[in-house]
Tab-separated table of C-alpha atoms in Angstrom:
chain	number	residue	atom	x	y	z
A	1417	MET	CA	33.283	63.581	2.837
A	1418	THR	CA	36.732	64.862	3.465
A	1419	ILE	CA	39.741	62.288	3.135
A	1420	ASP	CA	42.385	62.040	5.754
A	1421	SER	CA	45.458	61.630	3.329
A	1422	SER	CA	47.855	60.938	6.116
A	1423	SER	CA	46.022	57.779	6.886
A	1424	SER	CA	48.277	54.680	6.092
A	1425	SER	CA	46.508	51.777	7.949
A	1426	VAL	CA	43.376	51.062	5.978
A	1427	ALA	CA	43.205	47.557	7.726
A	1428	SER	CA	42.497	49.670	10.997
A	1429	LEU	CA	39.170	50.949	9.270
A	1430	ARG	CA	35.918	49.622	10.779
A	1431	LEU	CA	32.640	50.566	9.313
A	1432	TYR	CA	29.702	50.685	11.744
A	1433	PHE	CA	26.697	50.911	9.221
A	1434	ILE	CA	23.447	51.759	11.267
A	1435	ARG	CA	20.071	51.692	9.565
A	1436	HIS	CA	17.429	54.534	10.650
A	1437	GLY	CA	14.728	54.029	13.116
A	1438	GLU	CA	11.334	53.145	12.343
A	1439	THR	CA	9.266	55.466	9.820
A	1440	GLU	CA	5.425	54.929	9.472
A	1441	TRP	CA	6.579	53.758	5.960
A	1442	SER	CA	8.860	51.165	7.471
A	1443	LEU	CA	5.796	49.998	9.557
A	1444	SER	CA	3.644	49.637	6.487
A	1445	GLY	CA	6.210	47.960	4.014
A	1446	GLN	CA	6.052	50.706	1.624
A	1447	TYR	CA	9.199	51.536	-0.528
A	1448	THR	CA	11.144	54.725	0.940
A	1449	GLY	CA	13.737	55.959	-1.258
A	1450	ARG	CA	14.077	59.602	-1.436
A	1451	THR	CA	10.548	60.661	0.206
A	1452	ASP	CA	11.914	62.781	3.339
A	1453	ILE	CA	9.785	61.355	6.098
A	1454	PRO	CA	10.502	61.531	9.733
A	1455	LEU	CA	10.665	58.769	12.514
A	1456	THR	CA	7.933	57.826	14.501
A	1457	ASP	CA	7.924	58.370	18.022
A	1458	HIS	CA	8.803	54.369	18.762
A	1459	GLY	CA	11.951	55.152	15.907
A	1460	GLU	CA	13.153	58.259	18.095
A	1461	ASN	CA	13.231	55.732	21.013
A	1462	THR	CA	15.365	53.240	19.327
A	1463	ALA	CA	17.665	55.747	17.849
A	1464	ARG	CA	18.439	56.794	21.610
A	1465	GLU	CA	19.103	53.449	22.578
A	1466	LEU	CA	21.829	53.193	19.562
A	1467	GLY	CA	23.652	56.149	21.370
A	1468	GLN	CA	23.714	53.764	24.457
A	1469	ARG	CA	24.773	50.723	22.349
A	1470	LEU	CA	27.486	52.606	20.955
A	1471	ARG	CA	28.771	54.321	23.974
A	1472	ASP	CA	31.986	52.552	24.223
A	1473	ILE	CA	33.109	52.929	20.832
A	1474	SER	CA	35.365	55.928	20.076
A	1475	PHE	CA	34.622	56.918	16.319
A	1476	THR	CA	36.910	59.203	14.323
A	1477	ARG	CA	34.085	60.058	11.828
A	1478	VAL	CA	30.386	60.137	11.570
A	1479	LEU	CA	28.707	60.130	8.432
A	1480	THR	CA	24.928	60.663	7.691
A	1481	SER	CA	22.613	60.312	4.638
A	1482	PRO	CA	21.060	63.550	3.814
A	1483	LEU	CA	17.503	62.104	4.293
A	1484	GLN	CA	15.938	63.306	7.632
A	1485	ARG	CA	15.102	59.828	9.166
A	1486	ALA	CA	18.911	59.288	8.995
A	1487	GLN	CA	19.859	62.618	10.212
A	1488	GLN	CA	17.192	62.581	12.963
A	1489	THR	CA	18.712	58.927	14.159
A	1490	CYS	CA	21.889	60.219	14.213
A	1491	ASN	CA	21.412	63.256	16.030
A	1492	LEU	CA	19.367	61.353	18.935
A	1493	ALA	CA	22.009	58.610	18.977
A	1494	GLY	CA	24.255	61.646	20.021
A	1495	LEU	CA	27.756	60.210	19.363
A	1496	SER	CA	30.867	62.437	19.842
A	1497	ALA	CA	32.791	63.036	16.713
A	1498	PRO	CA	31.744	65.852	14.270
A	1499	THR	CA	28.633	64.803	11.725
A	1500	GLU	CA	29.178	65.046	8.127
A	1501	VAL	CA	26.453	64.802	5.217
A	1502	GLU	CA	27.629	62.231	2.835
A	1503	PRO	CA	25.149	62.183	-0.315
A	1504	ASP	CA	26.261	58.876	-1.414
A	1505	LEU	CA	24.670	57.374	1.521
A	1506	ALA	CA	21.252	58.290	0.705
A	1507	GLU	CA	18.625	55.470	0.270
A	1508	TRP	CA	18.248	53.893	-3.237
A	1509	ASP	CA	16.179	55.904	-5.798
A	1510	ASN	CA	12.844	53.875	-6.161
A	1511	GLY	CA	11.477	56.138	-9.037
A	1512	ASP	CA	7.905	55.113	-10.080
A	1513	ASP	CA	7.798	52.574	-7.105
A	1514	GLU	CA	8.133	55.216	-4.306
A	1515	GLY	CA	5.751	54.691	-1.688
A	1516	ARG	CA	4.039	51.329	-3.029
A	1517	THR	CA	4.554	48.151	-1.530
A	1518	THR	CA	5.967	44.930	-2.538
A	1519	ALA	CA	2.565	43.365	-3.191
A	1520	GLU	CA	1.368	46.439	-5.293
A	1521	ILE	CA	4.672	46.342	-7.396
A	1522	LEU	CA	4.555	42.470	-7.914
A	1523	ALA	CA	0.756	42.770	-9.027
A	1524	ALA	CA	1.641	45.208	-11.868
A	1525	ARG	CA	4.985	43.125	-12.658
A	1526	PRO	CA	4.812	39.632	-11.401
A	1527	ASN	CA	8.468	38.808	-11.789
A	1528	TRP	CA	10.093	41.993	-10.526
A	1529	ASN	CA	12.720	41.855	-8.088
A	1530	LEU	CA	14.677	44.904	-7.016
A	1531	PHE	CA	18.104	43.832	-7.117
A	1532	ARG	CA	18.022	42.487	-10.312
A	1533	ASP	CA	15.630	44.974	-12.271
A	1534	GLY	CA	15.832	48.243	-10.030
A	1535	SER	CA	12.637	50.433	-10.806
A	1536	PRO	CA	11.137	52.585	-13.826
A	1537	GLN	CA	12.940	55.926	-13.381
A	1538	GLY	CA	14.842	55.105	-10.532
A	1539	GLU	CA	18.366	53.764	-9.858
A	1540	SER	CA	19.419	50.464	-11.853
A	1541	PRO	CA	21.345	48.306	-10.011
A	1542	THR	CA	24.313	48.977	-12.355
A	1543	GLN	CA	23.980	52.525	-10.931
A	1544	ILE	CA	23.508	51.702	-7.399
A	1545	SER	CA	26.610	49.486	-7.568
A	1546	GLN	CA	28.584	52.231	-8.870
A	1547	ARG	CA	27.386	54.653	-6.007
A	1548	ALA	CA	28.271	51.753	-3.603
A	1549	ASP	CA	31.836	51.526	-5.051
A	1550	ARG	CA	32.609	55.030	-5.308
A	1551	LEU	CA	31.349	55.347	-1.644
A	1552	ILE	CA	33.709	52.204	-0.556
A	1553	ALA	CA	36.776	53.581	-2.338
A	1554	ARG	CA	36.558	56.833	-0.544
A	1555	LEU	CA	35.835	54.992	3.100
A	1556	ARG	CA	38.768	52.925	2.361
A	1557	MET	CA	41.108	55.995	2.488
A	1558	LEU	CA	40.032	56.296	6.115
A	1559	ASN	CA	41.105	54.857	9.379
A	1560	GLY	CA	39.464	54.120	12.852
A	1561	ASN	CA	35.640	53.351	13.745
A	1562	ILE	CA	33.613	55.424	11.338
A	1563	ALA	CA	29.677	55.312	11.905
A	1564	LEU	CA	27.482	55.428	8.779
A	1565	PHE	CA	23.884	56.254	9.238
A	1566	SER	CA	21.677	55.321	6.190
A	1567	HIS	CA	19.218	52.947	4.802
A	1568	SER	CA	18.109	49.195	4.092
A	1569	HIS	CA	18.534	48.926	0.662
A	1570	LEU	CA	21.801	50.972	0.325
A	1571	GLY	CA	23.134	49.189	3.364
A	1572	ARG	CA	22.716	45.589	1.771
A	1573	VAL	CA	24.298	46.881	-1.482
A	1574	LEU	CA	27.351	48.195	0.381
A	1575	ALA	CA	27.594	45.142	2.509
A	1576	ALA	CA	27.688	42.917	-0.583
A	1577	ARG	CA	30.020	45.172	-2.815
A	1578	TRP	CA	32.376	45.298	0.225
A	1579	ILE	CA	33.283	41.645	0.199
A	1580	GLY	CA	33.125	41.467	-3.806
A	1581	LEU	CA	29.567	40.325	-4.206
A	1582	SER	CA	27.235	41.651	-6.808
A	1583	VAL	CA	23.890	43.682	-6.113
A	1584	ALA	CA	21.691	40.630	-7.086
A	1585	GLN	CA	23.793	38.746	-4.208
A	1586	ALA	CA	22.628	41.420	-1.545
A	1587	GLU	CA	19.271	40.501	-1.503
A	1588	PRO	CA	19.705	38.145	1.656
A	1589	PHE	CA	21.182	40.845	3.714
A	1590	LEU	CA	18.093	42.060	5.793
A	1591	LEU	CA	18.556	44.969	7.541
A	1592	ASP	CA	15.862	45.984	10.280
A	1593	THR	CA	15.321	49.630	11.498
A	1594	SER	CA	18.092	50.786	14.341
A	1595	SER	CA	20.129	47.738	13.395
A	1596	ILE	CA	24.093	47.699	13.702
A	1597	SER	CA	26.254	46.108	11.324
A	1598	ILE	CA	30.142	45.858	11.044
A	1599	LEU	CA	32.449	45.828	8.090
A	1600	CYS	CA	35.896	45.312	8.557
A	1601	PHE	CA	38.978	43.587	7.197
A	1602	GLN	CA	40.183	40.085	8.516
A	1603	HIS	CA	43.703	39.569	10.201
A	1604	ASP	CA	44.447	43.484	9.436
A	1605	ARG	CA	44.558	42.757	5.541
A	1606	ALA	CA	43.161	45.218	3.256
A	1607	ASP	CA	42.586	42.495	0.697
A	1608	LEU	CA	40.489	40.463	3.033
A	1609	PRO	CA	37.535	42.684	3.745
A	1610	ALA	CA	34.990	40.934	5.825
A	1611	VAL	CA	31.621	41.047	7.716
A	1612	ALA	CA	32.008	41.237	11.400
A	1613	LEU	CA	28.116	41.688	12.670
A	1614	TRP	CA	25.089	41.757	10.729
A	1615	ASN	CA	21.668	43.368	11.758
A	1616	SER	CA	22.025	43.198	15.075
A	1617	THR	CA	19.057	44.627	16.762
A	1618	HIS	CA	20.021	43.507	20.381
A	1619	LYS	CA	20.169	46.135	23.112
A	1620	GLU	CA	23.582	45.024	24.522
A	1621	SER	CA	26.483	47.356	23.940
A	1622	CYS	CA	28.852	46.932	21.142
A	1623	GLU	CA	32.278	46.569	22.813
A	1624	PRO	CA	35.437	47.057	20.681
A	1625	ALA	CA	37.441	44.119	21.992
A	1626	VAL	CA	35.097	41.570	20.731
A	1627	VAL	CA	35.179	42.977	17.409
A	1628	GLU	CA	39.124	42.886	17.427
A	1629	SER	CA	39.353	39.416	16.643
A	1630	ILE	CA	38.150	37.654	13.306
A	1631	CYS	CA	37.707	34.428	12.519
A	1632	GLU	CA	40.047	32.448	10.319
A	1633	ALA	CA	39.773	33.215	6.490
A	1634	LYS	CA	36.803	31.680	4.620
A	1635	THR	CA	36.024	32.084	0.875
A	1636	VAL	CA	34.028	35.141	0.256
A	1637	LYS	CA	30.683	33.238	-0.574
A	1638	ARG	CA	31.001	31.347	2.972
A	1639	GLN	CA	31.672	34.556	4.683
A	1640	ALA	CA	28.326	36.025	3.232
A	1641	ILE	CA	26.303	33.226	3.802
A	1642	GLU	CA	27.308	32.899	7.502
A	1643	ILE	CA	27.280	36.172	8.428
A	1644	TRP	CA	23.772	36.925	7.044
A	1645	GLU	CA	22.253	33.489	8.715
A	1646	ASN	CA	23.792	34.954	12.145
A	1647	GLU	CA	21.520	38.228	11.322
A	1648	GLY	CA	20.902	38.388	15.052
A	1649	GLY	CA	24.281	39.450	15.162
A	1650	GLU	CA	25.171	38.244	18.652
A	1651	ILE	CA	28.912	37.594	19.410
A	1652	SER	CA	30.106	35.322	21.983
A	1653	GLN	CA	32.646	36.734	24.465
A	1654	LYS	CA	33.870	32.918	25.172
A	1655	GLN	CA	34.185	32.619	21.199
A	1656	ARG	CA	35.816	36.041	20.814
A	1657	CYS	CA	34.719	35.681	17.103
A	1658	PRO	CA	31.930	37.404	15.209
A	1659	VAL	CA	30.821	34.757	12.935
A	1660	ILE	CA	29.425	31.289	14.022
A	1661	PRO	CA	31.498	28.551	12.486
A	1662	SER	CA	29.845	26.629	9.668
A	1663	SER	CA	30.615	23.449	11.703
A	1664	GLU	CA	28.299	25.109	14.650
A	1665	VAL	CA	25.664	26.458	12.603
A	1666	ARG	CA	23.500	23.506	11.920
A	1667	THR	CA	23.420	22.519	15.871
A	1668	ARG	CA	23.669	26.219	17.721
A	1669	VAL	CA	21.452	28.282	14.956
A	1670	ARG	CA	18.982	26.099	12.901
A	1671	ARG	CA	17.958	22.978	14.880
A	1672	LEU	CA	14.478	24.633	13.857
A	1673	ILE	CA	13.208	26.670	11.397
A	1674	VAL	CA	9.842	28.314	12.182
A	1675	PHE	CA	7.758	29.779	9.363
A	1676	ASP	CA	4.654	32.066	9.453
A	1677	LEU	CA	2.049	31.078	6.761
A	1678	ASP	CA	0.169	33.719	5.241
A	1679	GLY	CA	2.356	36.346	3.818
A	1680	THR	CA	5.366	34.147	4.426
A	1681	LEU	CA	5.211	30.960	2.551
A	1682	ALA	CA	1.718	31.908	0.437
A	1683	GLU	CA	-0.289	34.928	-0.242
A	1684	SER	CA	-2.994	35.343	2.140
A	1685	LYS	CA	-5.225	32.351	2.120
A	1686	ALA	CA	-3.705	30.894	-0.824
A	1687	ALA	CA	-1.649	27.689	-1.367
A	1688	ILE	CA	1.908	27.422	-1.483
A	1689	ASP	CA	3.249	27.277	-5.196
A	1690	GLY	CA	5.072	24.541	-6.632
A	1691	GLU	CA	8.534	26.071	-6.057
A	1692	MET	CA	7.838	26.589	-2.559
A	1693	ALA	CA	6.780	23.071	-2.087
A	1694	ALA	CA	9.912	21.690	-3.549
A	1695	LEU	CA	11.728	23.934	-1.279
A	1696	LEU	CA	10.185	23.043	2.011
A	1697	GLY	CA	10.126	19.149	0.655
A	1698	THR	CA	13.963	19.628	0.687
A	1699	LEU	CA	14.367	21.543	3.865
A	1700	ILE	CA	12.647	18.998	6.053
A	1701	ARG	CA	14.748	16.365	4.929
A	1702	PHE	CA	17.613	18.018	6.777
A	1703	LEU	CA	16.005	20.094	9.317
A	1704	LYS	CA	12.942	20.345	11.550
A	1705	VAL	CA	10.429	22.780	10.519
A	1706	ALA	CA	7.388	24.287	11.767
A	1707	VAL	CA	4.693	26.382	10.849
A	1708	ILE	CA	2.739	28.794	13.306
A	1709	SER	CA	-0.302	30.950	11.796
A	1710	GLY	CA	-3.216	32.554	13.377
A	1711	GLY	CA	-5.365	30.179	10.800
A	1712	GLY	CA	-7.153	27.208	11.697
A	1713	TRP	CA	-6.383	23.252	10.735
A	1714	PRO	CA	-8.344	23.246	7.575
A	1715	GLN	CA	-6.091	26.287	6.232
A	1716	PHE	CA	-3.101	24.456	7.023
A	1717	GLN	CA	-4.471	21.558	5.201
A	1718	SER	CA	-5.322	23.393	2.130
A	1719	GLN	CA	-2.721	26.047	1.835
A	1720	LEU	CA	0.243	23.720	2.973
A	1721	LEU	CA	-0.288	19.974	3.318
A	1722	ALA	CA	-2.282	19.610	-0.039
A	1723	ASN	CA	0.781	20.888	-1.977
A	1724	LEU	CA	3.729	18.979	-0.835
A	1725	SER	CA	4.992	15.994	-2.260
A	1726	VAL	CA	3.732	12.623	-1.220
A	1727	ASN	CA	7.572	11.745	-0.375
A	1728	ALA	CA	7.923	14.564	1.866
A	1729	LYS	CA	9.345	13.933	5.388
A	1730	LEU	CA	6.758	14.990	7.422
A	1731	GLU	CA	8.363	13.354	10.581
A	1732	ASN	CA	9.950	16.497	10.636
A	1733	LEU	CA	7.124	19.010	10.283
A	1734	TYR	CA	5.048	20.374	13.218
A	1735	LEU	CA	1.961	22.574	12.604
A	1736	LEU	CA	0.840	24.982	15.051
A	1737	PRO	CA	-2.647	26.814	13.952
A	1738	THR	CA	-4.224	29.662	15.731
A	1739	CYS	CA	-1.134	30.579	17.294
A	1740	GLY	CA	0.075	27.554	18.915
A	1741	THR	CA	-2.897	27.236	20.720
A	1742	LYS	CA	-2.994	23.982	18.846
A	1743	PHE	CA	-0.254	21.643	18.072
A	1744	TYR	CA	-0.170	18.853	15.511
A	1745	GLN	CA	2.716	16.201	14.806
A	1746	TYR	CA	3.163	13.590	12.243
A	1747	GLU	CA	3.211	9.902	13.331
A	1748	SER	CA	1.981	7.819	10.271
A	1749	GLU	CA	-0.766	10.413	10.359
A	1750	TRP	CA	-1.428	13.921	11.605
A	1751	THR	CA	-2.178	13.657	15.396
A	1752	GLN	CA	-3.365	16.728	17.892
A	1753	LEU	CA	-1.486	16.988	20.852
A	1754	TYR	CA	-3.491	19.649	22.503
A	1755	ALA	CA	-5.894	22.392	21.932
A	1756	ASP	CA	-6.571	25.278	24.295
A	1757	ASP	CA	-10.275	25.709	23.087
A	1758	PHE	CA	-12.633	28.529	24.585
A	1759	THR	CA	-15.714	27.595	26.566
A	1760	GLU	CA	-18.728	28.605	25.073
A	1761	ASP	CA	-19.443	31.414	27.212
A	1762	GLU	CA	-16.300	32.825	26.101
A	1763	ARG	CA	-17.294	32.176	22.334
A	1764	VAL	CA	-20.579	34.039	23.014
A	1765	LYS	CA	-18.861	37.190	24.750
A	1766	ILE	CA	-15.890	37.381	22.065
A	1767	ILE	CA	-18.231	37.272	19.084
A	1768	GLY	CA	-20.785	39.355	20.655
A	1769	SER	CA	-18.083	41.990	21.326
A	1770	LEU	CA	-16.740	41.825	17.676
A	1771	LYS	CA	-20.076	42.487	16.212
A	1772	ALA	CA	-20.781	45.497	18.634
A	1773	ALA	CA	-17.047	47.235	18.182
A	1774	VAL	CA	-17.617	46.457	14.152
A	1775	GLY	CA	-21.045	47.876	13.929
A	1776	ALA	CA	-19.898	50.993	16.269
A	1777	LEU	CA	-17.574	51.972	13.965
A	1778	ASP	CA	-19.884	51.221	10.808
A	1779	TYR	CA	-17.363	48.620	9.169
A	1780	ALA	CA	-20.105	46.104	8.976
A	1781	THR	CA	-21.812	47.468	5.937
A	1782	MET	CA	-18.854	47.176	3.472
A	1783	GLU	CA	-19.038	44.649	0.548
A	1784	THR	CA	-17.607	41.214	2.091
A	1785	TRP	CA	-16.706	37.979	0.656
A	1786	GLY	CA	-17.695	35.169	2.849
A	1787	GLU	CA	-18.132	35.414	6.890
A	1788	GLN	CA	-16.399	38.151	8.757
A	1789	ILE	CA	-16.193	36.116	11.949
A	1790	GLU	CA	-14.796	32.631	12.265
A	1791	ASP	CA	-14.537	30.301	15.306
A	1792	ARG	CA	-11.307	28.565	15.170
A	1793	GLY	CA	-11.976	26.404	18.568
A	1794	SER	CA	-9.150	28.097	20.495
A	1795	GLN	CA	-8.946	31.695	18.268
A	1796	ILE	CA	-11.659	33.610	16.841
A	1797	THR	CA	-10.781	35.889	13.946
A	1798	PHE	CA	-12.655	38.761	12.617
A	1799	SER	CA	-11.867	39.161	8.710
A	1800	ALA	CA	-13.347	42.741	7.704
A	1801	LEU	CA	-13.859	41.870	4.257
A	1802	GLY	CA	-14.790	38.179	4.589
A	1803	GLN	CA	-12.541	34.955	4.795
A	1804	GLN	CA	-12.579	34.571	0.672
A	1805	ALA	CA	-11.882	38.439	0.019
A	1806	PRO	CA	-9.582	38.908	-2.977
A	1807	LEU	CA	-6.329	39.811	-1.964
A	1808	LYS	CA	-5.933	42.913	-3.939
A	1809	GLU	CA	-9.339	44.459	-1.918
A	1810	LYS	CA	-7.781	43.101	1.418
A	1811	GLN	CA	-4.352	44.991	0.645
A	1812	LYS	CA	-6.320	48.199	-0.084
A	1813	TRP	CA	-8.616	48.404	2.871
A	1814	ASP	CA	-6.328	49.126	5.916
A	1815	SER	CA	-2.906	49.129	5.018
A	1816	ASP	CA	-1.787	51.849	7.444
A	1817	PHE	CA	-3.524	49.477	10.426
A	1818	THR	CA	-5.612	52.727	11.339
A	1819	LYS	CA	-9.170	50.660	11.054
A	1820	ARG	CA	-8.203	47.713	12.794
A	1821	LYS	CA	-6.750	49.901	15.826
A	1822	GLN	CA	-10.021	51.480	16.352
A	1823	ILE	CA	-11.631	47.960	16.513
A	1824	GLN	CA	-8.773	46.814	18.940
A	1825	ALA	CA	-9.094	49.734	20.835
A	1826	LEU	CA	-13.086	49.036	21.732
A	1827	LEU	CA	-12.153	45.474	22.369
A	1828	ALA	CA	-9.779	46.087	24.786
A	1829	LYS	CA	-12.464	47.704	26.903
A	1830	SER	CA	-14.837	45.130	26.398
A	1831	ILE	CA	-12.942	42.014	26.385
A	1832	PRO	CA	-9.866	43.027	28.477
A	1833	GLU	CA	-9.664	39.355	29.942
A	1834	PHE	CA	-8.378	38.002	26.374
A	1835	THR	CA	-5.658	39.281	23.997
A	1836	VAL	CA	-6.589	40.942	20.717
A	1837	ARG	CA	-4.189	41.208	18.206
A	1838	LEU	CA	-3.930	42.550	14.384
A	1839	GLY	CA	-3.697	39.490	12.190
A	1840	GLY	CA	-2.887	39.300	8.374
A	1841	THR	CA	-3.981	42.134	5.788
A	1842	THR	CA	-7.648	42.807	7.255
A	1843	SER	CA	-8.012	40.205	10.418
A	1844	ILE	CA	-8.008	40.562	14.186
A	1845	ASP	CA	-7.381	37.697	16.195
A	1846	VAL	CA	-8.572	37.029	19.685
A	1847	THR	CA	-7.449	34.268	21.951
A	1848	LYS	CA	-6.958	33.772	25.505
A	1849	LEU	CA	-5.108	36.101	27.402
A	1850	GLY	CA	-1.578	36.106	27.256
A	1851	ILE	CA	-1.595	33.960	24.047
A	1852	ASP	CA	0.437	34.704	20.902
A	1853	LYS	CA	2.887	33.258	18.687
A	1854	ALA	CA	5.412	33.294	21.576
A	1855	TYR	CA	3.029	31.121	23.298
A	1856	GLY	CA	3.354	28.726	20.098
A	1857	ILE	CA	7.144	28.811	20.301
A	1858	GLU	CA	7.341	28.143	23.988
A	1859	LYS	CA	5.302	25.223	22.995
A	1860	LEU	CA	7.885	24.109	20.757
A	1861	ARG	CA	10.649	24.451	23.072
A	1862	GLU	CA	9.045	22.386	25.577
A	1863	LEU	CA	7.751	19.398	23.355
A	1864	LEU	CA	10.639	19.445	20.912
A	1865	ALA	CA	13.619	19.994	23.768
A	1866	ILE	CA	14.866	22.643	21.300
A	1867	GLU	CA	16.079	26.269	23.042
A	1868	LEU	CA	15.192	29.538	21.677
A	1869	ASP	CA	18.752	30.217	20.512
A	1870	GLU	CA	18.607	27.141	18.255
A	1871	MET	CA	15.435	28.329	16.512
A	1872	LEU	CA	15.262	30.852	13.422
A	1873	PHE	CA	11.888	32.353	12.593
A	1874	VAL	CA	10.941	33.599	9.515
A	1875	GLY	CA	7.653	36.134	9.073
A	1876	ASP	CA	6.392	39.187	7.390
A	1877	ALA	CA	4.893	40.751	10.453
A	1878	LEU	CA	8.072	41.084	13.031
A	1879	PHE	CA	7.021	44.985	13.113
A	1880	PRO	CA	5.849	46.312	16.666
A	1881	GLY	CA	2.277	45.405	16.844
A	1882	GLY	CA	2.608	42.659	13.969
A	1883	ASN	CA	1.368	39.194	14.719
A	1884	ASP	CA	4.780	38.081	14.487
A	1885	TYR	CA	6.476	40.449	16.753
A	1886	PRO	CA	6.069	38.509	19.838
A	1887	VAL	CA	8.361	35.729	18.680
A	1888	LYS	CA	11.179	38.437	18.305
A	1889	GLN	CA	10.345	39.775	21.369
A	1890	ALA	CA	10.939	36.581	23.112
A	1891	GLY	CA	14.358	36.291	21.757
A	1892	VAL	CA	14.165	33.926	18.592
A	1893	MET	CA	16.476	35.179	15.884
A	1894	SER	CA	14.014	36.404	13.358
A	1895	ILE	CA	13.982	37.408	9.837
A	1896	GLN	CA	11.637	40.010	8.244
A	1897	VAL	CA	10.148	39.313	4.707
A	1898	SER	CA	7.981	40.771	2.653
A	1899	ASN	CA	6.592	37.821	0.637
A	1900	ALA	CA	6.953	34.252	-0.572
A	1901	GLU	CA	9.733	35.143	-2.786
A	1902	GLU	CA	11.798	36.501	-0.180
A	1903	THR	CA	11.042	33.449	1.924
A	1904	LYS	CA	12.371	31.390	-0.901
A	1905	ARG	CA	15.804	33.194	-0.930
A	1906	VAL	CA	15.944	32.684	2.940
A	1907	ILE	CA	15.541	28.806	2.129
A	1908	GLN	CA	18.053	28.776	-0.543
A	1909	THR	CA	20.442	30.754	1.539
A	1910	LEU	CA	19.980	27.950	4.169
A	1911	PHE	CA	20.662	25.284	1.686
A	1912	ALA	CA	23.886	27.007	0.765
A	1913	SER	CA	25.295	27.151	4.009
A	1914	LEU	CA	24.225	23.467	4.700
A	1915	ASP	CA	25.728	22.295	1.291
A	1916	VAL	CA	22.505	20.863	0.351
A	1917	ASP	CA	21.940	20.737	-3.359
A	1918	GLN	CA	19.049	22.979	-4.661
A	1919	PRO	CA	15.859	20.857	-5.362
A	1920	ASN	CA	14.824	20.016	-8.784
A	1921	LEU	CA	11.993	22.701	-9.373
A	1922	ARG	CA	10.617	21.326	-12.323
A	1923	ARG	CA	6.703	21.571	-11.681
A	1924	GLU	CA	5.957	18.067	-12.873
A	1925	GLU	CA	7.946	16.651	-9.745
A	1926	VAL	CA	5.960	18.621	-7.240
A	1927	THR	CA	3.279	15.899	-6.709
A	1928	ALA	CA	-0.168	16.994	-4.803
A	1929	ARG	CA	-0.491	15.024	-1.592
C-alpha cells in the first residue's frame, strides 16, 4: 500500500470494508483461511450487486486481499479507483483447522474458540491483532473513502481493533458474504474511531450523505454493542444517524427474538445445556422469545422445555414446531393455537414419493439409527440416517448437500404441489406449498402484533437453500451462527445492551422442569 504523505485530514477517512461473495466453503461452513477458492455463481452475482450499491461513492483507494475470492469480488464490483493488492487484508491463517467445520474442530477440542485460542500451526490471536494494528496504522495515514475487499475473520478483528477492543471481543461482529461495513470517526475527531455501518447485506445504495452524520459520542463498549446489534445495517434517512440509539433498541429492534432450535440452541436432536437454559430463562424475563424449527412438538418438549427452570417466565415464550405450521402459547399450560396438518391422501402421496426417491438413488441401504421417515402431522421429514443417528455420523454423510439435493430434485418432479426443503444435517422437510420458516414468522407477526422490523432472528442455516434462509428473505434482521456456543455469545451481547445482569450459571441452579 502506498501512503499519501500529503494527507492531513485523517478524520475524513472512511473505510468501506467489503467481505467477498459466497464460496463453496462459506456455504458448507468450512474454515477458509489461505485456501484460494473462487466464488460460486451466486457469489459472482452478489459481487456485481455490490458495485450497484457502491456506485454513488467516490473512492480514493481500492485495496484487496491477495486471495482470489476477494480479488474476484473486487473486480466484479467494478469500482472506478485503481486497485492495489494489500497482503495484510488476507484472511486469518487457520493452520491445521483449514477446511474443517466448527463442529469438527469442537469434536477434537471441545472448549476451542478461535478468537481466544487461534489454530495449531496458524496465526495466534496475538499475531492477527498485530497484523490488524499494523494495517490500521497505515490506513490512518490515508484520507477519503477507501474500499477494502477482504474476509470475515480478518474483518471482525479489524473492526474490534479499530475501536479499541481486543481480538476476544471481536467474536460477536458477524459478517455475511457480500456485506458492506463502514469504519470512520465521530465528529471529525481522530481520537473517536467509530463503526457507522455493520454487516449490511441490503440492496439499497450506500449514500454518502447519510454516513456523514455520526451519533453523539458513547463509550467504546456501548458503540460496539449497539452497532453489532443493528447488524442488518439499515440507516434511517429521517434519523440521519447510523446507530440505533440505546433508548430505541429494545422497542424498535428487539421486541421479539426468534431462534432456530437444532444447530442454534442445541446440537441436532440434543437437549439444550445448563448454560443455554439459564441464558434463555433470563432472556424471557425481559423480552418475548420464539423458537421455530422443523422438529415436532415432542422434540421441543425434550430438547427445550424439559431443561428450562421451573421458574421460567413461559408467558414470554412462543413455540412453532414444523416450520410454524403449529403454534403453541403458554397460559397456565401449553396450548396449541392452530395446526395446518396434512390430509390422509397427502400423507400417503408424500411418504410414497420419499421412499421412491430414496430407493432410486440407493440411499435406503445405508446403516440407519431409527426410522428415516417421520410424520409430524403438518410436516413429513426424511432423516437419511434415522431419527436417532449420532451427530458425528450425520455431519459426515452430506456435508456439501449433494445427496439431499439429488433427492430434492426427484421430489420436485413427483410432488410439485408441496414445498421440499433441506432441513438439519441429513434431513429433508416436506410441507404444504409455500410453507417455510417465513410462514411461521408471518404467524408471529399476526398473532403477537409485532412487525418484522421489530424482530431479530438467530439461526445456523441462513445461507441460500438453508431452512432458515426464508426468514432473512422475508426481511427479518438475521444473525448467522455455527453452533450453540455462538448463540450464547449473541444472547450475552443482548444482555449487555439492555444492561441486564448475566445469569448465575452454576449448574445446580438450573433446575429441570
